[in-house]
Amino acid sequence: MQFIANGPEIPNALLQAHEEGRVVFFCGAGISYPAGLPDFKGLVEQIYRRIGTVFTERERYAFDREQYDATLNLLEPRLPGDGRLAMRCELAKVLETGLGHKDAYDTHAALLHLACNPEDTLRLVTTNFDRMFHAAAKHTKQKFHAYTAPMLPIPKNSRWNGLVYLHGRLPEEPDDTALNRLVVTSGDFGLAYLTERWAARFVSELFRNYVVCFVGYSINDPVLRYMMDALAADRMLGEVTPQAWALGDCEPGQEHRKTIEWEAKGVTPILYEVPADSDKHSALHETLRTWANTYRDGIRGKERIVVSHAPARPSASTQQDDFVGRMLWALSDKSGLPAKRFADFNPVPSLDWLLEAFSDERFQYSDLDRFGVPPRDEVDTKLRFSMIHRPAPYDCASPMLLASGGTTSSHWDDVMFHLARWLVRHLDDPRLVIWIAQRGGQLHGRWQRLIEDGLDRFASLERDGKTAELEEIRSQAPKAIPGPLMRTLWRLLLSGRVKSPWRDPDLYRWKKGLKRDGLTATLRLELRELLAPQVALKKPFRWGDEAENTDEPTQIKQLVDWELALAANHVHSTLYKFADERWTSALPLLLEDFQQLLRDALDLLRELGEADDRKDRSHWDLPSITPHGQNRGFRDWVTLIDLLRDAWLAVRGLDSARATRIAQSWFELPYPTFKRLALFAASQDGCIAPEQWVEWLLADGAWWLWTVEKKREVFRLFVLQGRQLTGASQDRLETAILSGPPREMYPDDLEPDRWQDLVARSVWWHVQSGGTYPN
């Protein structure tokens, strides 16, 4: 994450290791730049200037090749008297400057804070000689123990608490012995890392026990080279060391090259941008200071990040200012307190956080530790997860089992619980419903209870007339209280009636069971589950002007796009491949199941505002009850009509009296679909008496004679059974036809359409003349 805009992206793995107290910061000369102190190159130049000498040819060669330790090694022997001590005295004078510089201690103070683990144990290493850390500690009143080379601690938790000056430290008072111990020339480095190896042993042990982060080193720093050479030797002997990081500067456009150079040294770089021909490393220093402040304040530091960015839209986050990364880092704190602050924040943070940042699978294998999941030794390069869809730690994960009582989902941690509470403040936002549907439509049991409690609370406040409390809720969360249309959608979700795009119940497996065992009670019940009507939800498509419409929605279609479907997919094409003796013999036994399933489907349409006692959409999705070329099978739910029709025909072949009773009961059921089925049955010879079906057509002011919902079945009935009419029934029907449709079927400002009257007269003439009517 980025602690500041345009700052380096601190890897989550490093942040997690730091919070666990496993990181040791290894500090170089770069951290002292704000105090005006030089890097190794500048130090050599100033030493030459103070001594009053110039480079010899050999010294210039070494200096130009950035071998500054070798340059000083060549300088010492040619200085008069004790050249070694003389050079080091000048070095000390160079590094004594800058202690009074403004902000000189800020970076050092930040590192002293960052280097303290949760138990307040300090573990920090520097190769600098200056006393800036002591000055910073005095300024902040922080006490620590200092270890000065070559008297170094064993870098283990139980043996080390303090600041290690790995290459020595400038004495507070003049001390020739302390100056001579400074590791500054190539000869000193040879003793420390190759001959006596006390520095190499410390570094090797340090890397075995801790995650090391280099700060203030350049890519070609001789100090870094010696340390990494020592580690390379250990690796050649089979030693395994944790990953090392380095905060390194980089010119714009040079990121790839710099990364390769760092990785060649066995270090993973964390690059920050420094303009070409510039020595401004403010991005590094500001990052360390902000990181330290956040870490020092603990949970409050993370809550401060939440409060700072919760009102923002995550789409405004950029690569240069990745505040989404900061927010995710803060919210992932296992205490759940930053997430609680987010959930309770007023005004409520936008749902865009869920749709964009929280659903973004930006986390990978290296982030597992951050969420309490110990990673395996083998790296899974393909692993990707998000804030709200992530691996569960062992104490939340479901057990591996062969059977269960039905609860197999993982438990929530505190972070997930508070994010779910926040989402309950968005129950009137259709985007939340669509988001759930796109991810399977099944709610976690705990979230379902939270939503139900929220709906119960709002309903109770409305019943009790507590308008002030409701308005207070709306003032902080305008989309918290769902309207009637949204409550319908939540009822569908909570009842499990939303179709999952991730599940595909297997009709072919059911067919194998039918072939093997015949129609058993369990197979019949399973078929009801396979053919259960459900609602598929998706984001609505909006035209330009419609997208800007701010009027209150009056139809669910204005909130979400939906389609009535069945639990199994491709039912129409699949079932008709089953036509064999077993299936045919099972049809009469399944009639009641098909009828109930069709009733359930029509009830769902009523719930969605697309059906009532006088209209439904069956005539659009299935133009003809009788098999016909216009029945395209585009909508699977109308397969239930086909199945009920086929089951009824099978019953009629076995028991015509029962079939008649069933058809008569259909017309008494609500919805035009069942009346269409009844009229289809009436068109079969000897099933329904003419007086009965005429009575049906003339019911409700002849509504069922004229409604377009049953036009096909009425016309087929006229053609197939019209000649059976006699007497009063014939007279009543003819009068109704010649009178035309009732005016209530048309808007008040329109006359009844003459074409329907003419068609009706034509049909009736055809019937009376003994002719036939084409399909």
Coordinates of N, CA, C and O in Angstrom, one line a residue, residues 433-529:
V433 N -28.4 -6.1 -4.8 CA -29.2 -7.4 -5.1 C -28.5 -8.0 -6.4 O -28.3 -9.2 -6.4
I434 N -28.2 -7.2 -7.4 CA -27.6 -7.7 -8.6 C -26.2 -8.3 -8.3 O -25.9 -9.4 -8.8
W435 N -25.5 -7.6 -7.4 CA -24.2 -8.2 -7.0 C -24.3 -9.5 -6.4 O -23.5 -10.4 -6.7
I436 N -25.3 -9.7 -5.5 CA -25.5 -11.0 -4.8 C -25.9 -12.0 -5.9 O -25.4 -13.2 -5.9
A437 N -26.8 -11.7 -6.8 CA -27.3 -12.6 -7.8 C -26.1 -13.1 -8.7 O -26.0 -14.3 -9.0
Q438 N -25.2 -12.2 -9.0 CA -24.1 -12.5 -9.9 C -23.1 -13.5 -9.2 O -22.3 -14.1 -9.9
R439 N -23.1 -13.5 -7.9 CA -22.2 -14.4 -7.2 C -22.9 -15.6 -6.6 O -22.4 -16.2 -5.6
G440 N -24.0 -16.0 -7.2 CA -24.7 -17.2 -6.8 C -26.0 -17.1 -6.2 O -26.8 -18.0 -6.1
G441 N -26.4 -15.9 -5.7 CA -27.7 -15.7 -5.1 C -28.0 -16.3 -3.8 O -29.1 -16.1 -3.2
Q442 N -27.0 -17.0 -3.2 CA -27.2 -17.6 -1.9 C -26.5 -16.8 -0.8 O -25.3 -16.5 -0.9
L443 N -27.2 -16.4 0.2 CA -26.7 -15.5 1.3 C -26.1 -16.4 2.4 O -26.6 -17.5 2.7
H444 N -25.0 -15.9 2.9 CA -24.4 -16.5 4.1 C -25.5 -16.5 5.2 O -26.2 -15.4 5.4
G445 N -25.6 -17.5 6.0 CA -26.6 -17.5 7.1 C -26.6 -16.4 8.0 O -27.6 -15.8 8.4
R446 N -25.4 -15.9 8.4 CA -25.3 -14.8 9.3 C -25.7 -13.5 8.6 O -26.3 -12.7 9.3
W447 N -25.4 -13.3 7.4 CA -25.8 -12.1 6.7 C -27.3 -12.1 6.5 O -27.9 -11.1 6.6
Q448 N -27.9 -13.3 6.2 CA -29.3 -13.4 6.0 C -30.0 -12.9 7.3 O -31.0 -12.2 7.2
R449 N -29.5 -13.3 8.4 CA -30.1 -12.9 9.7 C -30.0 -11.4 9.9 O -30.9 -10.7 10.4
L450 N -28.9 -10.8 9.5 CA -28.7 -9.4 9.6 C -29.7 -8.6 8.7 O -30.3 -7.6 9.1
I451 N -29.9 -9.1 7.5 CA -30.8 -8.5 6.6 C -32.2 -8.6 7.1 O -33.0 -7.6 7.1
E452 N -32.6 -9.8 7.6 CA -34.0 -10.0 8.1 C -34.2 -9.1 9.3 O -35.3 -8.5 9.4
D453 N -33.2 -9.0 10.2 CA -33.3 -8.1 11.3 C -33.5 -6.6 10.9 O -34.3 -5.9 11.5
G454 N -32.8 -6.2 9.8 CA -32.9 -4.9 9.3 C -34.3 -4.6 8.8 O -34.9 -3.6 9.1
L455 N -34.8 -5.6 8.0 CA -36.1 -5.4 7.4 C -37.2 -5.4 8.5 O -38.2 -4.6 8.4
D456 N -37.0 -6.3 9.5 CA -38.0 -6.3 10.6 C -38.0 -4.9 11.4 O -39.0 -4.4 11.8
R457 N -36.8 -4.4 11.6 CA -36.7 -3.1 12.3 C -37.4 -2.0 11.5 O -38.1 -1.2 12.1
F458 N -37.1 -1.9 10.2 CA -37.7 -0.9 9.4 C -39.3 -1.0 9.4 O -40.0 0.0 9.5
A459 N -39.7 -2.3 9.3 CA -41.2 -2.5 9.2 C -41.8 -2.1 10.6 O -42.9 -1.5 10.6
S460 N -41.1 -2.4 11.7 CA -41.6 -2.0 13.0 C -41.7 -0.5 13.2 O -42.7 0.0 13.7
L461 N -40.7 0.2 12.7 CA -40.7 1.6 12.8 C -41.8 2.2 12.0 O -42.4 3.2 12.5
E462 N -42.0 1.7 10.9 CA -43.1 2.2 10.0 C -44.5 1.9 10.6 O -45.4 2.8 10.6
R463 N -44.7 0.7 11.2 CA -46.0 0.4 11.9 C -46.2 1.3 13.0 O -47.4 1.7 13.3
D464 N -45.2 1.6 13.8 CA -45.3 2.4 15.0 C -45.3 3.9 14.7 O -45.4 4.7 15.6
G465 N -45.2 4.3 13.4 CA -45.3 5.7 13.0 C -44.1 6.5 13.5 O -44.2 7.7 13.7
K466 N -42.9 5.9 13.7 CA -41.8 6.6 14.1 C -41.0 7.3 13.0 O -39.9 6.9 12.6
T467 N -41.7 8.3 12.4 CA -41.1 9.0 11.2 C -39.8 9.7 11.5 O -39.0 9.8 10.6
A468 N -39.7 10.3 12.7 CA -38.4 11.0 13.0 C -37.2 10.1 13.0 O -36.2 10.4 12.4
E469 N -37.4 8.9 13.5 CA -36.3 7.9 13.5 C -36.0 7.4 12.1 O -34.8 7.3 11.8
L470 N -37.0 7.2 11.3 CA -36.8 6.8 10.0 C -36.1 7.9 9.2 O -35.2 7.6 8.4
E471 N -36.5 9.1 9.4 CA -35.8 10.2 8.6 C -34.4 10.4 9.1 O -33.5 10.7 8.3
E472 N -34.1 10.1 10.3 CA -32.7 10.2 10.8 C -31.9 9.1 10.1 O -30.7 9.3 9.7
I473 N -32.4 7.9 10.0 CA -31.7 6.8 9.2 C -31.5 7.3 7.8 O -30.4 7.1 7.3
R474 N -32.5 7.8 7.2 CA -32.4 8.2 5.7 C -31.4 9.3 5.6 O -30.7 9.4 4.6
S475 N -31.3 10.2 6.6 CA -30.3 11.3 6.5 C -28.9 10.9 6.4 O -28.1 11.5 5.8
Q476 N -28.6 9.8 7.1 CA -27.2 9.3 7.1 C -27.0 8.2 6.1 O -25.8 7.9 5.6
A477 N -28.1 7.5 5.7 CA -28.0 6.4 4.7 C -29.2 6.4 3.8 O -30.2 5.7 4.1
P478 N -29.2 7.2 2.8 CA -30.4 7.4 2.0 C -30.9 6.1 1.3 O -32.1 6.1 1.0
K479 N -30.1 5.1 1.2 CA -30.5 3.9 0.6 C -30.7 2.7 1.6 O -30.7 1.6 1.2
A480 N -30.9 3.1 2.8 CA -31.0 2.1 3.9 C -32.3 1.4 3.9 O -32.4 0.2 4.1
I481 N -33.4 2.2 3.8 CA -34.8 1.6 4.0 C -35.3 1.3 2.6 O -35.6 2.1 1.8
P482 N -35.5 0.0 2.3 CA -36.0 -0.4 1.0 C -37.5 -0.1 0.8 O -38.3 -0.2 1.7
G483 N -37.8 0.3 -0.4 CA -39.2 0.6 -0.8 C -39.9 -0.8 -1.1 O -39.3 -1.8 -1.1
P484 N -41.2 -0.7 -1.5 CA -41.9 -1.9 -1.7 C -41.3 -2.8 -2.8 O -41.3 -4.0 -2.7
L485 N -40.8 -2.2 -3.9 CA -40.3 -3.0 -5.0 C -39.0 -3.7 -4.5 O -38.7 -4.9 -4.8
M486 N -38.1 -3.0 -3.8 CA -36.9 -3.6 -3.3 C -37.2 -4.7 -2.2 O -36.5 -5.7 -2.2
R487 N -38.2 -4.5 -1.5 CA -38.6 -5.6 -0.5 C -39.0 -6.8 -1.2 O -38.8 -7.9 -0.7
T488 N -39.6 -6.7 -2.3 CA -40.0 -7.9 -3.1 C -38.7 -8.6 -3.5 O -38.6 -9.9 -3.4
L489 N -37.7 -7.9 -4.0 CA -36.5 -8.5 -4.4 C -35.8 -9.2 -3.2 O -35.2 -10.3 -3.4
W490 N -35.8 -8.5 -2.1 CA -35.2 -9.2 -0.9 C -35.9 -10.4 -0.5 O -35.3 -11.4 0.0
R491 N -37.3 -10.4 -0.6 CA -38.0 -11.6 -0.3 C -37.6 -12.8 -1.2 O -37.5 -13.9 -0.8
L492 N -37.4 -12.5 -2.5 CA -36.9 -13.5 -3.4 C -35.6 -14.1 -3.0 O -35.3 -15.3 -3.0
L493 N -34.6 -13.2 -2.6 CA -33.3 -13.6 -2.2 C -33.4 -14.4 -0.9 O -32.7 -15.5 -0.8
L494 N -34.1 -13.9 0.0 CA -34.1 -14.6 1.4 C -34.8 -15.9 1.3 O -34.5 -16.8 2.1
S495 N -35.7 -16.1 0.3 CA -36.4 -17.4 0.2 C -35.7 -18.3 -0.7 O -36.2 -19.5 -0.9
G496 N -34.5 -17.9 -1.2 CA -33.8 -18.8 -2.1 C -34.3 -19.0 -3.5 O -34.1 -20.0 -4.2
R497 N -35.1 -18.0 -4.0 CA -35.8 -18.1 -5.3 C -35.0 -17.4 -6.4 O -35.5 -17.3 -7.5
V498 N -33.8 -16.9 -6.1 CA -33.0 -16.3 -7.1 C -32.1 -17.3 -7.7 O -31.4 -18.1 -7.0
K499 N -32.1 -17.4 -9.0 CA -31.3 -18.5 -9.7 C -29.8 -18.2 -9.6 O -29.4 -17.1 -9.9
S500 N -29.1 -19.3 -9.3 CA -27.6 -19.1 -9.2 C -27.0 -19.4 -10.6 O -27.3 -20.5 -11.2
P501 N -26.1 -18.6 -11.1 CA -25.4 -18.9 -12.3 C -24.3 -19.9 -12.1 O -23.7 -20.4 -13.1
W502 N -24.1 -20.3 -10.9 CA -23.0 -21.2 -10.6 C -23.5 -22.6 -10.4 O -22.7 -23.5 -10.3
R503 N -24.8 -22.8 -10.3 CA -25.3 -24.2 -10.1 C -26.1 -24.6 -11.3 O -26.8 -23.9 -11.9
D504 N -25.9 -25.9 -11.7 CA -26.6 -26.4 -12.8 C -27.1 -27.8 -12.5 O -26.4 -28.8 -12.7
P505 N -28.3 -27.9 -11.8 CA -28.8 -29.2 -11.5 C -28.9 -30.2 -12.7 O -29.2 -29.7 -13.8
D506 N -28.6 -31.4 -12.5 CA -28.4 -32.4 -13.6 C -29.7 -33.2 -13.8 O -30.0 -34.1 -13.1
L507 N -30.4 -32.8 -14.9 CA -31.5 -33.6 -15.3 C -31.2 -35.0 -15.9 O -31.9 -35.9 -15.8
Y508 N -30.0 -35.1 -16.5 CA -29.6 -36.4 -17.0 C -29.3 -37.4 -15.9 O -29.7 -38.6 -16.1
R509 N -28.8 -36.9 -14.8 CA -28.6 -37.9 -13.7 C -30.0 -38.3 -13.2 O -30.2 -39.5 -12.8
W510 N -31.0 -37.4 -13.2 CA -32.3 -37.8 -12.7 C -32.9 -38.8 -13.7 O -33.5 -39.8 -13.3
K511 N -32.7 -38.7 -15.0 CA -33.2 -39.6 -16.0 C -32.6 -41.0 -15.8 O -33.3 -42.0 -15.9
K512 N -31.3 -41.0 -15.4 CA -30.7 -42.4 -15.1 C -31.4 -43.0 -14.0 O -31.6 -44.3 -14.0
G513 N -31.8 -42.2 -12.9 CA -32.5 -42.8 -11.8 C -33.8 -43.3 -12.2 O -34.3 -44.4 -11.8
L514 N -34.5 -42.6 -13.1 CA -35.8 -43.0 -13.6 C -35.7 -44.3 -14.4 O -36.5 -45.2 -14.2
K515 N -34.7 -44.4 -15.2 CA -34.5 -45.6 -16.0 C -34.1 -46.8 -15.1 O -34.6 -47.9 -15.4
R516 N -33.4 -46.5 -14.0 CA -33.0 -47.6 -13.2 C -34.1 -48.1 -12.2 O -34.3 -49.3 -12.1
D517 N -34.8 -47.2 -11.6 CA -35.7 -47.5 -10.5 C -37.2 -47.3 -10.9 O -38.0 -47.6 -10.0
G518 N -37.5 -46.6 -12.0 CA -38.8 -46.2 -12.2 C -39.1 -44.9 -11.4 O -38.2 -44.4 -10.6
L519 N -40.3 -44.4 -11.4 CA -40.7 -43.2 -10.7 C -41.0 -43.5 -9.2 O -42.0 -44.0 -8.9
T520 N -40.0 -43.2 -8.4 CA -40.1 -43.4 -6.9 C -40.5 -42.1 -6.3 O -40.5 -41.0 -7.0
A521 N -40.9 -42.1 -5.1 CA -41.3 -40.9 -4.4 C -40.1 -39.9 -4.3 O -40.3 -38.7 -4.5
T522 N -38.9 -40.4 -4.0 CA -37.7 -39.5 -4.0 C -37.4 -38.9 -5.3 O -37.1 -37.7 -5.4
L523 N -37.6 -39.7 -6.4 CA -37.3 -39.1 -7.7 C -38.4 -38.1 -8.1 O -38.1 -37.0 -8.7
R524 N -39.6 -38.3 -7.6 CA -40.6 -37.3 -7.9 C -40.3 -36.0 -7.2 O -40.4 -34.9 -7.7
L525 N -39.9 -36.1 -5.9 CA -39.6 -34.9 -5.2 C -38.3 -34.2 -5.7 O -38.2 -33.0 -5.8
E526 N -37.4 -35.0 -6.2 CA -36.2 -34.4 -6.8 C -36.5 -33.7 -8.1 O -36.0 -32.6 -8.4
L527 N -37.5 -34.2 -8.9 CA -37.8 -33.5 -10.1 C -38.5 -32.2 -9.8 O -38.3 -31.2 -10.5
R528 N -39.3 -32.1 -8.7 CA -39.9 -30.9 -8.3 C -38.8 -29.8 -8.0 O -39.0 -28.6 -8.3
E529 N -37.7 -30.3 -7.4 CA -36.6 -29.3 -7.1 C -35.9 -28.9 -8.4 O -35.5 -27.7 -8.6

